[in-house]
Short mmCIF file of N, CA, C and O in Angstrom, two decimals:
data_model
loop_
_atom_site.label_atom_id
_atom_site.label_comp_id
_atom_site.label_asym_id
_atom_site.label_seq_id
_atom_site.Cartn_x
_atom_site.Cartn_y
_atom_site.Cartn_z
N UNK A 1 -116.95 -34.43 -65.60
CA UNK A 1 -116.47 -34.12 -66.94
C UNK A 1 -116.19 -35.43 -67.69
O UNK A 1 -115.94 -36.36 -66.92
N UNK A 2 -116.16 -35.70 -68.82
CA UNK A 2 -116.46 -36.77 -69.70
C UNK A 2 -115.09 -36.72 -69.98
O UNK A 2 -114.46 -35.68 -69.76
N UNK A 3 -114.31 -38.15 -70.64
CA UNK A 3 -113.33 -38.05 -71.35
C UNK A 3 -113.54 -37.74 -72.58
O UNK A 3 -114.61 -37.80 -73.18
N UNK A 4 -112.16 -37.27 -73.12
CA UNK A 4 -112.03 -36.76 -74.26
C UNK A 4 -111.78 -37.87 -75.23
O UNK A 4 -110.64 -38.34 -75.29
N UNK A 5 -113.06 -38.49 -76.24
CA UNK A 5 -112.73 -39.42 -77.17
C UNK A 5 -112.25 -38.96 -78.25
O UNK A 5 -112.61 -37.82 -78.51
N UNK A 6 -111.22 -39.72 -79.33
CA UNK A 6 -110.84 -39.19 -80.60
C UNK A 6 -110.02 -40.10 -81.34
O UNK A 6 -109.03 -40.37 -80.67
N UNK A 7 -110.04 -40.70 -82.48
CA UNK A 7 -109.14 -41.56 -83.47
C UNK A 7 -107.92 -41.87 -82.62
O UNK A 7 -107.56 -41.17 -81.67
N UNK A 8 -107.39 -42.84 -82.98
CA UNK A 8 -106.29 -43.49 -82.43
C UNK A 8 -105.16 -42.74 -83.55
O UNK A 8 -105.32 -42.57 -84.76
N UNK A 9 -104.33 -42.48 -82.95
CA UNK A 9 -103.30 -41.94 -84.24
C UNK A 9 -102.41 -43.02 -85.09
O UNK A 9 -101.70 -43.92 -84.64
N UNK A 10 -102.65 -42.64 -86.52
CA UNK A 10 -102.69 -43.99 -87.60
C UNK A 10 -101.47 -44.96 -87.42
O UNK A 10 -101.55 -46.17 -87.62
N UNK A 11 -100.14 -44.19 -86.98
CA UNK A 11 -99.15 -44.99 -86.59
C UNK A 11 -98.91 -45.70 -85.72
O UNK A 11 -97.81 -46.22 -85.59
N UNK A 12 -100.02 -45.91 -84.82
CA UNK A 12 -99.83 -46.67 -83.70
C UNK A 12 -100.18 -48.47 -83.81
O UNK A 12 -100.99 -49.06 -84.52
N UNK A 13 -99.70 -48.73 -83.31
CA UNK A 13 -99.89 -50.29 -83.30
C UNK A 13 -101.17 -51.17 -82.30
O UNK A 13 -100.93 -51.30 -81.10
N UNK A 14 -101.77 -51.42 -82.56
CA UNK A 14 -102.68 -51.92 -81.45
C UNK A 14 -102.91 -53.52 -82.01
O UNK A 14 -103.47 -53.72 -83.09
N UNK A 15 -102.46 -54.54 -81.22
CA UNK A 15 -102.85 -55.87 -81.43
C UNK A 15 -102.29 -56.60 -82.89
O UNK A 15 -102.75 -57.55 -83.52
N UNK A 16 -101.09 -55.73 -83.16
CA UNK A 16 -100.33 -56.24 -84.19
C UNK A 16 -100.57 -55.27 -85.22
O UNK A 16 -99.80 -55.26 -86.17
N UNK A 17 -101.09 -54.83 -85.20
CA UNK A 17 -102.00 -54.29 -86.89
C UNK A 17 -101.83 -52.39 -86.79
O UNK A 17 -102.75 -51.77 -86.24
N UNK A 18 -100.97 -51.86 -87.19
CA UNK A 18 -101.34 -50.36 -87.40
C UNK A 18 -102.44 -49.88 -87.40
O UNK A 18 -103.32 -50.75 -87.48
N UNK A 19 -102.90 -48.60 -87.34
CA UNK A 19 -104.35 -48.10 -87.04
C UNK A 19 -104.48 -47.63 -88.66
O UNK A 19 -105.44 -48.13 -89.25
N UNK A 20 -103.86 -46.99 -89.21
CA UNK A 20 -103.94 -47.38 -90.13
C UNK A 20 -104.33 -48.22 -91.04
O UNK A 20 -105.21 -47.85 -91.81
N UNK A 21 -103.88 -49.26 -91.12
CA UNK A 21 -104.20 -50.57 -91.74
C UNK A 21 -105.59 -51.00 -91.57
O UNK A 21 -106.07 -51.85 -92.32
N UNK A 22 -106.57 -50.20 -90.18
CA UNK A 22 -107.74 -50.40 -89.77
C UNK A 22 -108.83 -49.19 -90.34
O UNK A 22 -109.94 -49.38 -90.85
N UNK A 23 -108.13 -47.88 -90.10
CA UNK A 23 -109.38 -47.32 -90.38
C UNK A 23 -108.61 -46.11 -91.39
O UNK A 23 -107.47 -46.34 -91.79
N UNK A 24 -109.41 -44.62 -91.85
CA UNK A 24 -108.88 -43.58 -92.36
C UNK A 24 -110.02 -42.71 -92.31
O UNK A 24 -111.05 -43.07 -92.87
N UNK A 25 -109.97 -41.52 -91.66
CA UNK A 25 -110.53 -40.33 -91.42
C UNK A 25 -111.75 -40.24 -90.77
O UNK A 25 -112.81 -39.63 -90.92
N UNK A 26 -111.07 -41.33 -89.70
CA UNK A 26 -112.31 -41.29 -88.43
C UNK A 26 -111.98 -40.01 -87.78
O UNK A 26 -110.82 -39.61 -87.72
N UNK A 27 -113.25 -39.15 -87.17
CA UNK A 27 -113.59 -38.05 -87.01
C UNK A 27 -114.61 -37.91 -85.55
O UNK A 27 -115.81 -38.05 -85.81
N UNK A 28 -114.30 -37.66 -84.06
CA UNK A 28 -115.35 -37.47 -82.82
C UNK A 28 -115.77 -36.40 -82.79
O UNK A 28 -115.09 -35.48 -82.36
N UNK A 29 -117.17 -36.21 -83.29
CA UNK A 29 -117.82 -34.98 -83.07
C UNK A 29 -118.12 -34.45 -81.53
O UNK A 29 -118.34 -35.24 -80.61
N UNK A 30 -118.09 -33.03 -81.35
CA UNK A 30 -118.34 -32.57 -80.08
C UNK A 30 -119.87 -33.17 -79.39
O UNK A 30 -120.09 -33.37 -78.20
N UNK A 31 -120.91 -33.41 -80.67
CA UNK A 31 -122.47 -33.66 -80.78
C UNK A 31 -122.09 -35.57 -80.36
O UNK A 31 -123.05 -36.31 -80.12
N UNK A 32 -120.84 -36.07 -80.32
CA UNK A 32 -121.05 -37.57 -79.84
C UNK A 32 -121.62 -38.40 -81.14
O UNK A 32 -122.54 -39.21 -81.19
N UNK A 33 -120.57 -37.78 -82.37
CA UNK A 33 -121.16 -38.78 -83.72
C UNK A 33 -119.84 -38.95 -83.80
O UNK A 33 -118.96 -38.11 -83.62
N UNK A 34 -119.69 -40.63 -84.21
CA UNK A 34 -118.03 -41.10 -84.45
C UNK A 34 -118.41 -41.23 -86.29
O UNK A 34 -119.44 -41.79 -86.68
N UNK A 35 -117.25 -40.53 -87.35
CA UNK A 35 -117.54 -41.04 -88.61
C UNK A 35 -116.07 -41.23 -89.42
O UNK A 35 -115.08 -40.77 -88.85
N UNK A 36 -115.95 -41.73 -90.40
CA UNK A 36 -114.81 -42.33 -91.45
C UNK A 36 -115.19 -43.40 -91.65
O UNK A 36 -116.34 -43.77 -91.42
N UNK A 37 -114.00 -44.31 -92.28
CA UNK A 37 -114.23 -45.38 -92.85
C UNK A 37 -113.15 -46.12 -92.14
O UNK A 37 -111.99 -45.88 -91.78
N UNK A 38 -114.19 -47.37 -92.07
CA UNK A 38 -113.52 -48.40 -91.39
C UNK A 38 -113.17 -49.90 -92.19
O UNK A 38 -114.04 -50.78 -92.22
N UNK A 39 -112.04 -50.07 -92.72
CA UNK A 39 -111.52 -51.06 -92.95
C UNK A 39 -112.19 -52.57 -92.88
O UNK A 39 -112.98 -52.70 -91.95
N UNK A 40 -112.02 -53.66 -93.67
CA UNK A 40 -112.68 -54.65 -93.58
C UNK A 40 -111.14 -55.72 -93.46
O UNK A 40 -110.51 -56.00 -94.48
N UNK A 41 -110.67 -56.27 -91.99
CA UNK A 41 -109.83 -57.09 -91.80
C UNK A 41 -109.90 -58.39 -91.81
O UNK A 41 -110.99 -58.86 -91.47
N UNK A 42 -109.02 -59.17 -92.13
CA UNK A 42 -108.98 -60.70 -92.27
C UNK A 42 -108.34 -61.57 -91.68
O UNK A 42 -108.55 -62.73 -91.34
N UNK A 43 -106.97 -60.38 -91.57
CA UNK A 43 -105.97 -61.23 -90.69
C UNK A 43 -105.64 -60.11 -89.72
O UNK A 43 -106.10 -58.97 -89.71
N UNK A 44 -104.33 -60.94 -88.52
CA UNK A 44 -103.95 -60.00 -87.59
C UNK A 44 -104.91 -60.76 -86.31
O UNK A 44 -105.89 -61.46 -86.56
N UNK A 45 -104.49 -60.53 -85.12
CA UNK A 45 -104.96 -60.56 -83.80
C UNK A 45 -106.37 -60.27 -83.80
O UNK A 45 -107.16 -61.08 -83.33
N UNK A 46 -106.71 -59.23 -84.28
CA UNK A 46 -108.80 -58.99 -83.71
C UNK A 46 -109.37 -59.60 -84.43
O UNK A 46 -110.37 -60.15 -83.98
N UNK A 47 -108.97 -59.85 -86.15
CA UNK A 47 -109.76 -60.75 -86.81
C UNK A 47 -109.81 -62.34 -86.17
O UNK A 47 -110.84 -63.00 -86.09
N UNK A 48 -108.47 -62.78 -85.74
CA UNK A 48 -108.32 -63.93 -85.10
C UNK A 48 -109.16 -64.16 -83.90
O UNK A 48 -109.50 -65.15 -83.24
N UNK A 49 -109.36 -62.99 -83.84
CA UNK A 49 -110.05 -63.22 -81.95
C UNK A 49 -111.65 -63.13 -82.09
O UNK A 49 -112.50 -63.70 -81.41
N UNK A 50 -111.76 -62.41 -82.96
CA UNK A 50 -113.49 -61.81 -82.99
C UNK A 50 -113.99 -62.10 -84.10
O UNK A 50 -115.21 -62.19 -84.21
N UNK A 51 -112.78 -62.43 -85.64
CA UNK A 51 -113.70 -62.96 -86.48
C UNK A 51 -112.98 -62.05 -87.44
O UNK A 51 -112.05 -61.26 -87.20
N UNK A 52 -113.66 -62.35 -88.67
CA UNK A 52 -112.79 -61.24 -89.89
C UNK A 52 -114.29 -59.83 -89.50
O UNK A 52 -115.39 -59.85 -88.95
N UNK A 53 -113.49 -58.91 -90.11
CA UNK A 53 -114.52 -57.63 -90.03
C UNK A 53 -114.08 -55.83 -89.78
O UNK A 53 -112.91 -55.68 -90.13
N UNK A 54 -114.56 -54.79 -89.40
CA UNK A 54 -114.24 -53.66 -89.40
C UNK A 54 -114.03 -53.50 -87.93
O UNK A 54 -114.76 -53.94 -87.04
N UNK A 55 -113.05 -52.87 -87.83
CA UNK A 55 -112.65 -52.45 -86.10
C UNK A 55 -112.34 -51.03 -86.19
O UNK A 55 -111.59 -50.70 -87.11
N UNK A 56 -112.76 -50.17 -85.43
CA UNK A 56 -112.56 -49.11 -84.75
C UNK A 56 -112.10 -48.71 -83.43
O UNK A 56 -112.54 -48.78 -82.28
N UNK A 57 -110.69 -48.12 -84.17
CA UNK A 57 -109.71 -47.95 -83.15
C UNK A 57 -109.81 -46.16 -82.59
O UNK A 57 -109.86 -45.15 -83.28
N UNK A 58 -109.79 -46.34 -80.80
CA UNK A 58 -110.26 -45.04 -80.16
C UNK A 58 -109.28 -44.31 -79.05
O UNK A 58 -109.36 -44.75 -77.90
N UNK A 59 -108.62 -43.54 -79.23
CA UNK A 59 -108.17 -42.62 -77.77
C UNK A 59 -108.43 -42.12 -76.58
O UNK A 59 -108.60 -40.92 -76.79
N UNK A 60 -108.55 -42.31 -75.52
CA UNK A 60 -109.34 -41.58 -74.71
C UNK A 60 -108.87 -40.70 -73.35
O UNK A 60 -108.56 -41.45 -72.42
N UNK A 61 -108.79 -39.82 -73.16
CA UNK A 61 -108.29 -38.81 -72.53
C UNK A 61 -108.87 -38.69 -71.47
O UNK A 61 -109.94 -38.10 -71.51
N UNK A 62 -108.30 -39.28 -69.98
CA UNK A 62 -109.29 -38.78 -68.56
C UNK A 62 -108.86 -36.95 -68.38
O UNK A 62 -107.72 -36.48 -68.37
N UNK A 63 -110.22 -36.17 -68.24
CA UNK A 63 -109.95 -34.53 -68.05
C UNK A 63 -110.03 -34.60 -66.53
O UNK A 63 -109.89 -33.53 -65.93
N UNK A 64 -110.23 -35.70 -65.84
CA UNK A 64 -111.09 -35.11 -64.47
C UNK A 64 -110.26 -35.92 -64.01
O UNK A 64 -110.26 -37.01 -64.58
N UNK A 65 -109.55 -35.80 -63.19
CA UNK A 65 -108.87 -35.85 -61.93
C UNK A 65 -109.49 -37.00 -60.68
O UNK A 65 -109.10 -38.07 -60.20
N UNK A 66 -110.71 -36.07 -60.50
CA UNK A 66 -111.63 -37.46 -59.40
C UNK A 66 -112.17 -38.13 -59.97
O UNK A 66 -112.73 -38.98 -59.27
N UNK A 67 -112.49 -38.30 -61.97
CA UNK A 67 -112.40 -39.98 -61.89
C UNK A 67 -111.83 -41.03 -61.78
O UNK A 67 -110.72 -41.00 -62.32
N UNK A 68 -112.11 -42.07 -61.25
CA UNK A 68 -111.56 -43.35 -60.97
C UNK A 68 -111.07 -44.44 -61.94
O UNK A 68 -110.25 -45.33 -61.72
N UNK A 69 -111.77 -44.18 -63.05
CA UNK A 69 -112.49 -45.62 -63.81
C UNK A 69 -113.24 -44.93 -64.90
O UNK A 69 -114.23 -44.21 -64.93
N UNK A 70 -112.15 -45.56 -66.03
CA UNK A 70 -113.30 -45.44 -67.23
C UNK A 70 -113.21 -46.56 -68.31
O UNK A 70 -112.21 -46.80 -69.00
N UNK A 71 -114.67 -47.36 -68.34
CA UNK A 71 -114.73 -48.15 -69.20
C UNK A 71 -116.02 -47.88 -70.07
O UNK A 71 -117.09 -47.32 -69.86
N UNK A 72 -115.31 -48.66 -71.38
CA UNK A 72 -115.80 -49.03 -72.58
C UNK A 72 -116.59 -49.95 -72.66
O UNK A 72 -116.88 -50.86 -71.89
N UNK A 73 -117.16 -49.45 -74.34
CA UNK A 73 -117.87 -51.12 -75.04
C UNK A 73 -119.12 -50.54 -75.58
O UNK A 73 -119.72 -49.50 -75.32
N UNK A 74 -119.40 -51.68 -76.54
CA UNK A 74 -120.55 -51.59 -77.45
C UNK A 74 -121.50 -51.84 -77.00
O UNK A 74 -121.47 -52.57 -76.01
N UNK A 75 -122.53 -51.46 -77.41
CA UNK A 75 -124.19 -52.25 -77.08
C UNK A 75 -125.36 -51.51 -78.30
O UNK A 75 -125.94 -50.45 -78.53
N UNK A 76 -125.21 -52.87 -78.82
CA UNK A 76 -125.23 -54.36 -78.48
C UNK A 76 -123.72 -54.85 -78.41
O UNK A 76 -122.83 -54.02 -78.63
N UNK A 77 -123.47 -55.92 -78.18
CA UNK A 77 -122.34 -56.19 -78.35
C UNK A 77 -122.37 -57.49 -78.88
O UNK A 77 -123.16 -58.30 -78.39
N UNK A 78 -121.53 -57.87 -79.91
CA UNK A 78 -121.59 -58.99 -80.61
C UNK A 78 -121.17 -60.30 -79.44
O UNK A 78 -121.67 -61.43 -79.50
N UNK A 79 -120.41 -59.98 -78.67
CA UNK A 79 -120.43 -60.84 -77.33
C UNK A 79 -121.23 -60.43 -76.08
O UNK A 79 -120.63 -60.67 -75.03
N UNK A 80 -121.95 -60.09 -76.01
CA UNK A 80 -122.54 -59.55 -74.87
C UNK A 80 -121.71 -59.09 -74.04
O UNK A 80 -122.12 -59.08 -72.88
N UNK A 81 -120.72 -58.71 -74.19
CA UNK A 81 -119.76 -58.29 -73.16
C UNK A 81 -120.11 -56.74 -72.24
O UNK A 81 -120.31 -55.78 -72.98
N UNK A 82 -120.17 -56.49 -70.93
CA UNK A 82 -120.09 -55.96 -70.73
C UNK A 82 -119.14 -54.00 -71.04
O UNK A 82 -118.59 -53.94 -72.14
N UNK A 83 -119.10 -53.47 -70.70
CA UNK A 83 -118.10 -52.65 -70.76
C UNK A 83 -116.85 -52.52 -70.01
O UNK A 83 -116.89 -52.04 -68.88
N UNK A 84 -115.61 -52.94 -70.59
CA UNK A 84 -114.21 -53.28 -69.38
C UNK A 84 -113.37 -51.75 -69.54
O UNK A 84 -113.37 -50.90 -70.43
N UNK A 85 -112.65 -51.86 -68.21
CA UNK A 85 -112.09 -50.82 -67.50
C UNK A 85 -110.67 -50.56 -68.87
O UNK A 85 -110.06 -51.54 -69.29
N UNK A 86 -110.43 -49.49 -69.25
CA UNK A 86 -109.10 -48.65 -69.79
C UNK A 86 -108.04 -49.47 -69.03
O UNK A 86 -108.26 -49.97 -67.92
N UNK A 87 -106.95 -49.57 -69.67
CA UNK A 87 -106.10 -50.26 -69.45
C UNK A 87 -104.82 -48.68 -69.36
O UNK A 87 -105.21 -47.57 -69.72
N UNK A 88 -103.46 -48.91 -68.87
CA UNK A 88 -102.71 -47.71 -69.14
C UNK A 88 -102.53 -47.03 -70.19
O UNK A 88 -102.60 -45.82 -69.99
N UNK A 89 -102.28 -47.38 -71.45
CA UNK A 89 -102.24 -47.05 -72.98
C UNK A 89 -104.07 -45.80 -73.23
O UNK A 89 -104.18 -44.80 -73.93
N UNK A 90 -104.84 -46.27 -72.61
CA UNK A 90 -106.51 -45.39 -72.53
C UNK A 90 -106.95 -45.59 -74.18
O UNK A 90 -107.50 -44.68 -74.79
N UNK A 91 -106.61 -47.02 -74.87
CA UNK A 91 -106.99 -47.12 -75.88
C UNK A 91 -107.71 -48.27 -75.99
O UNK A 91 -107.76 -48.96 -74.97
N UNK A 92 -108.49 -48.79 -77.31
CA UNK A 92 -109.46 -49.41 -77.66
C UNK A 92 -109.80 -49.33 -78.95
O UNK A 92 -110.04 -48.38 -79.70
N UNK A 93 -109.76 -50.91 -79.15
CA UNK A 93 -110.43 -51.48 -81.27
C UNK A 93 -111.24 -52.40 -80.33
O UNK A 93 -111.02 -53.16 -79.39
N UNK A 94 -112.70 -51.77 -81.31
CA UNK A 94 -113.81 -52.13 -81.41
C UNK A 94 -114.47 -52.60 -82.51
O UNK A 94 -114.75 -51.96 -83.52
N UNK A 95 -114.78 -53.99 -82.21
CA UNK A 95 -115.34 -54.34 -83.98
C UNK A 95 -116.61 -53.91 -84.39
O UNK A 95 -117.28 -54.81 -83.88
N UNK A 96 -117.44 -53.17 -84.95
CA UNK A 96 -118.19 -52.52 -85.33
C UNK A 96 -119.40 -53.30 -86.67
O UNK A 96 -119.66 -53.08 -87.85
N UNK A 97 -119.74 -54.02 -85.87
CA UNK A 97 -121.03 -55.46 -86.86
C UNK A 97 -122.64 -54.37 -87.55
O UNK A 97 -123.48 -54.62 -88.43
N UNK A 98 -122.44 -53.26 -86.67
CA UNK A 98 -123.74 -52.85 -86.64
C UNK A 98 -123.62 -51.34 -86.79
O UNK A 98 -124.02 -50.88 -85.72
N UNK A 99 -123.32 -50.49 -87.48
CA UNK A 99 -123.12 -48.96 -87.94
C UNK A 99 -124.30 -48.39 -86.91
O UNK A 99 -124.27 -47.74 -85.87
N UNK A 100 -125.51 -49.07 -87.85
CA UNK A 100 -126.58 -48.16 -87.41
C UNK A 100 -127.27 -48.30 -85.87
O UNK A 100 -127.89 -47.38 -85.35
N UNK A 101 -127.10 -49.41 -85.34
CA UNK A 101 -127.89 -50.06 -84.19
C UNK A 101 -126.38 -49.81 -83.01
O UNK A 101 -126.50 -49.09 -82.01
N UNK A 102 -125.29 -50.38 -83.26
CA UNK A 102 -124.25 -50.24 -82.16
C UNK A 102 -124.17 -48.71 -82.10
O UNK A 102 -124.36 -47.86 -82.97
N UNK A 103 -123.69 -48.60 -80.22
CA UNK A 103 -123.55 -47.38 -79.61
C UNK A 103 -122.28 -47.56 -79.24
O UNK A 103 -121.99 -48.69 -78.85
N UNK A 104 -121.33 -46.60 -79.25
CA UNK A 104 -120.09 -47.04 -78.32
C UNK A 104 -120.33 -46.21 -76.48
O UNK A 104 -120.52 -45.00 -76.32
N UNK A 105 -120.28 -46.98 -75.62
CA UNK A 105 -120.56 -46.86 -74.58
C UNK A 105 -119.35 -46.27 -73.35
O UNK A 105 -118.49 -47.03 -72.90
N UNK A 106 -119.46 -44.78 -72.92
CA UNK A 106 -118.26 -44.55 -72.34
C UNK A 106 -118.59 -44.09 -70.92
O UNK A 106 -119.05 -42.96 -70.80
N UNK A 107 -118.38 -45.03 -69.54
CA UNK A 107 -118.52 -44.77 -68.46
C UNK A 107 -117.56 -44.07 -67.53
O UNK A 107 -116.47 -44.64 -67.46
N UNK A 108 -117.67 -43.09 -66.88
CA UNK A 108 -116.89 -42.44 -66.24
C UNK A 108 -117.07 -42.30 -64.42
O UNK A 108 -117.53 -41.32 -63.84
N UNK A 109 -116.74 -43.15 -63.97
CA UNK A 109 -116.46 -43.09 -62.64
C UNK A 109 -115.58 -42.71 -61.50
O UNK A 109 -114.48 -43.20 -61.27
N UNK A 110 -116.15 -41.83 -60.86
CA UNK A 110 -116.01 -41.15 -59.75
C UNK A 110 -116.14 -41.11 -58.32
O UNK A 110 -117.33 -40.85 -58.15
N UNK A 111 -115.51 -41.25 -57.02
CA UNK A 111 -116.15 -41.43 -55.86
C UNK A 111 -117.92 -40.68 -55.83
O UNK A 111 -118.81 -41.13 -55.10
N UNK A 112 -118.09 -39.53 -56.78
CA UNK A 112 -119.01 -38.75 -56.42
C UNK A 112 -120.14 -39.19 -57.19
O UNK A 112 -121.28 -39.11 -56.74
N UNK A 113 -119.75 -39.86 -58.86
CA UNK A 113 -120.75 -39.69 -59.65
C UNK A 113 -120.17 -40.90 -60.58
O UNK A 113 -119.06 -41.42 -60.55
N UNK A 114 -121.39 -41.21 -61.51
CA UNK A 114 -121.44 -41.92 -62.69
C UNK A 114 -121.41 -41.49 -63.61
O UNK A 114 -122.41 -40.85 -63.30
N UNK A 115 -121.13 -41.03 -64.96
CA UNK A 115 -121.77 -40.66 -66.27
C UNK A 115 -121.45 -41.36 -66.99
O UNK A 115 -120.32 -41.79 -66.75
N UNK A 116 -122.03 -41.85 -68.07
CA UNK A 116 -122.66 -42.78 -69.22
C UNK A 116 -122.47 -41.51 -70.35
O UNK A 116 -123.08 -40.51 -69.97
N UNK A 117 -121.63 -41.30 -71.91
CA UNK A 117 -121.94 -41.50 -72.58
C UNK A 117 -122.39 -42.19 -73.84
O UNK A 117 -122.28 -43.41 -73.91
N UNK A 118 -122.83 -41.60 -74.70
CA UNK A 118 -123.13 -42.62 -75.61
C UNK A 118 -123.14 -41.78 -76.74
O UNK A 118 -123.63 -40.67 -76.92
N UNK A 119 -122.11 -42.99 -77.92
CA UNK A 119 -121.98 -42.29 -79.16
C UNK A 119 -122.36 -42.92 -80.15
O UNK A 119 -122.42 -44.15 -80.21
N UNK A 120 -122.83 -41.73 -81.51
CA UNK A 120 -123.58 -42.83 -82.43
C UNK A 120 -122.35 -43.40 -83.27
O UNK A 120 -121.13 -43.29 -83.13
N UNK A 121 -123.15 -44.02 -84.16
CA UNK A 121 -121.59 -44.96 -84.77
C UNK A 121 -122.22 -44.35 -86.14
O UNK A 121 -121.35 -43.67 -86.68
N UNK A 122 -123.33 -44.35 -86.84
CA UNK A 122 -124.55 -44.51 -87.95
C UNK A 122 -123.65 -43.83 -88.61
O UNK A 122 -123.09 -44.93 -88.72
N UNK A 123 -122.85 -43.01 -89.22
CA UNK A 123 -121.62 -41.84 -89.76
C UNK A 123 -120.48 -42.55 -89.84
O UNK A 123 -119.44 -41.89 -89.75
N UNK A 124 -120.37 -43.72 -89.99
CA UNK A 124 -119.09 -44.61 -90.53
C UNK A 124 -119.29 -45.20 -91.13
O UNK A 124 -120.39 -45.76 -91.09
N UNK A 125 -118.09 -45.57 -92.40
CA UNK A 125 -118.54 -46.43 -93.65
C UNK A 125 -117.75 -47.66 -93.16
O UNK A 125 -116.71 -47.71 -92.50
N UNK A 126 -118.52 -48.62 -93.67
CA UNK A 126 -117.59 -50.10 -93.10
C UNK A 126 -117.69 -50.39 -94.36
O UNK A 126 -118.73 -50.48 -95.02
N UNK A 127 -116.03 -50.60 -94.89
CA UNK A 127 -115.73 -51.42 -96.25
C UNK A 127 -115.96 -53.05 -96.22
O UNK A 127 -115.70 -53.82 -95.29
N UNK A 128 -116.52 -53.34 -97.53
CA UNK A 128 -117.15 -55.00 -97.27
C UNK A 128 -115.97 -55.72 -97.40
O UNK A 128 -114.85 -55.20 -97.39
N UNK A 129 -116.21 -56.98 -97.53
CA UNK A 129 -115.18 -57.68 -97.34
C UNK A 129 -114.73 -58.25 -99.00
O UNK A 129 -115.47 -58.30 -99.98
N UNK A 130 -113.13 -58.68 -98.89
CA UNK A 130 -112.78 -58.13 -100.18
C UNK A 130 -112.38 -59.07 -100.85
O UNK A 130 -112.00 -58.89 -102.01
#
């Protein structure tokens, strides 16, 4: 069984910056389409770290019991970074360079099994920079 992805709730704080302050009426379709609008940041921790730009902030809910391990990440990824393991919080801001071409990448591991989904991003507006 897949985790349950969905918007970060707007009051929360992630890396200094409210979710809020990042995005508004991001929306996880059952079909695996992420859409709203995503914020164009300048300052704060992710711009500092990754650059000024739009981040998308995500929830994620383990349903299954015998998974082990679930990690994230984009691909492409503006760092080539692999996909890293959920931390306790099961959240994640993702900077989002590429609407139409980036996938957000969600692995779910199990003693028994692997599953890979993959969600489109192409259904989010990224505000330019201001």
């Amino acid at each position: 069984m897949s985790p349950t992805v969905e918007a970060e709730d707007g009051g929360t704080e992630m890396f200094g910056t409210l979710v809020s302050d990042m995005q508004t009426g991001v929306t996880v379709t059952g079909k695996k389409k992420i859409t709203g609008t995503l914020k164009y940041l300048t300052e704060g921790a992710l711009p500092e770290y990754w650059g000024a730009g739009n981040f998308l902030a995500l929830k994620f809910t383990n349903n299954d019991e015998s998974v082990t391990s679930i990690k994230v990440g984009l691909r492409p990824s503006e760092s080539g970074m692999d996909p890293v393991e959920l931390d306790e919080d099961m959240n994640g801001a993702f900077q989002i360079n590429d609407k139409d071409n980036q996938k957000l990448i969600v692995i779910s591991e199990s003693a028994d099994y692997t599953k890979t989904d993959v969600y489109d991003l192409s259904g989010l507006t990224l505000e330019g920079e201001e």
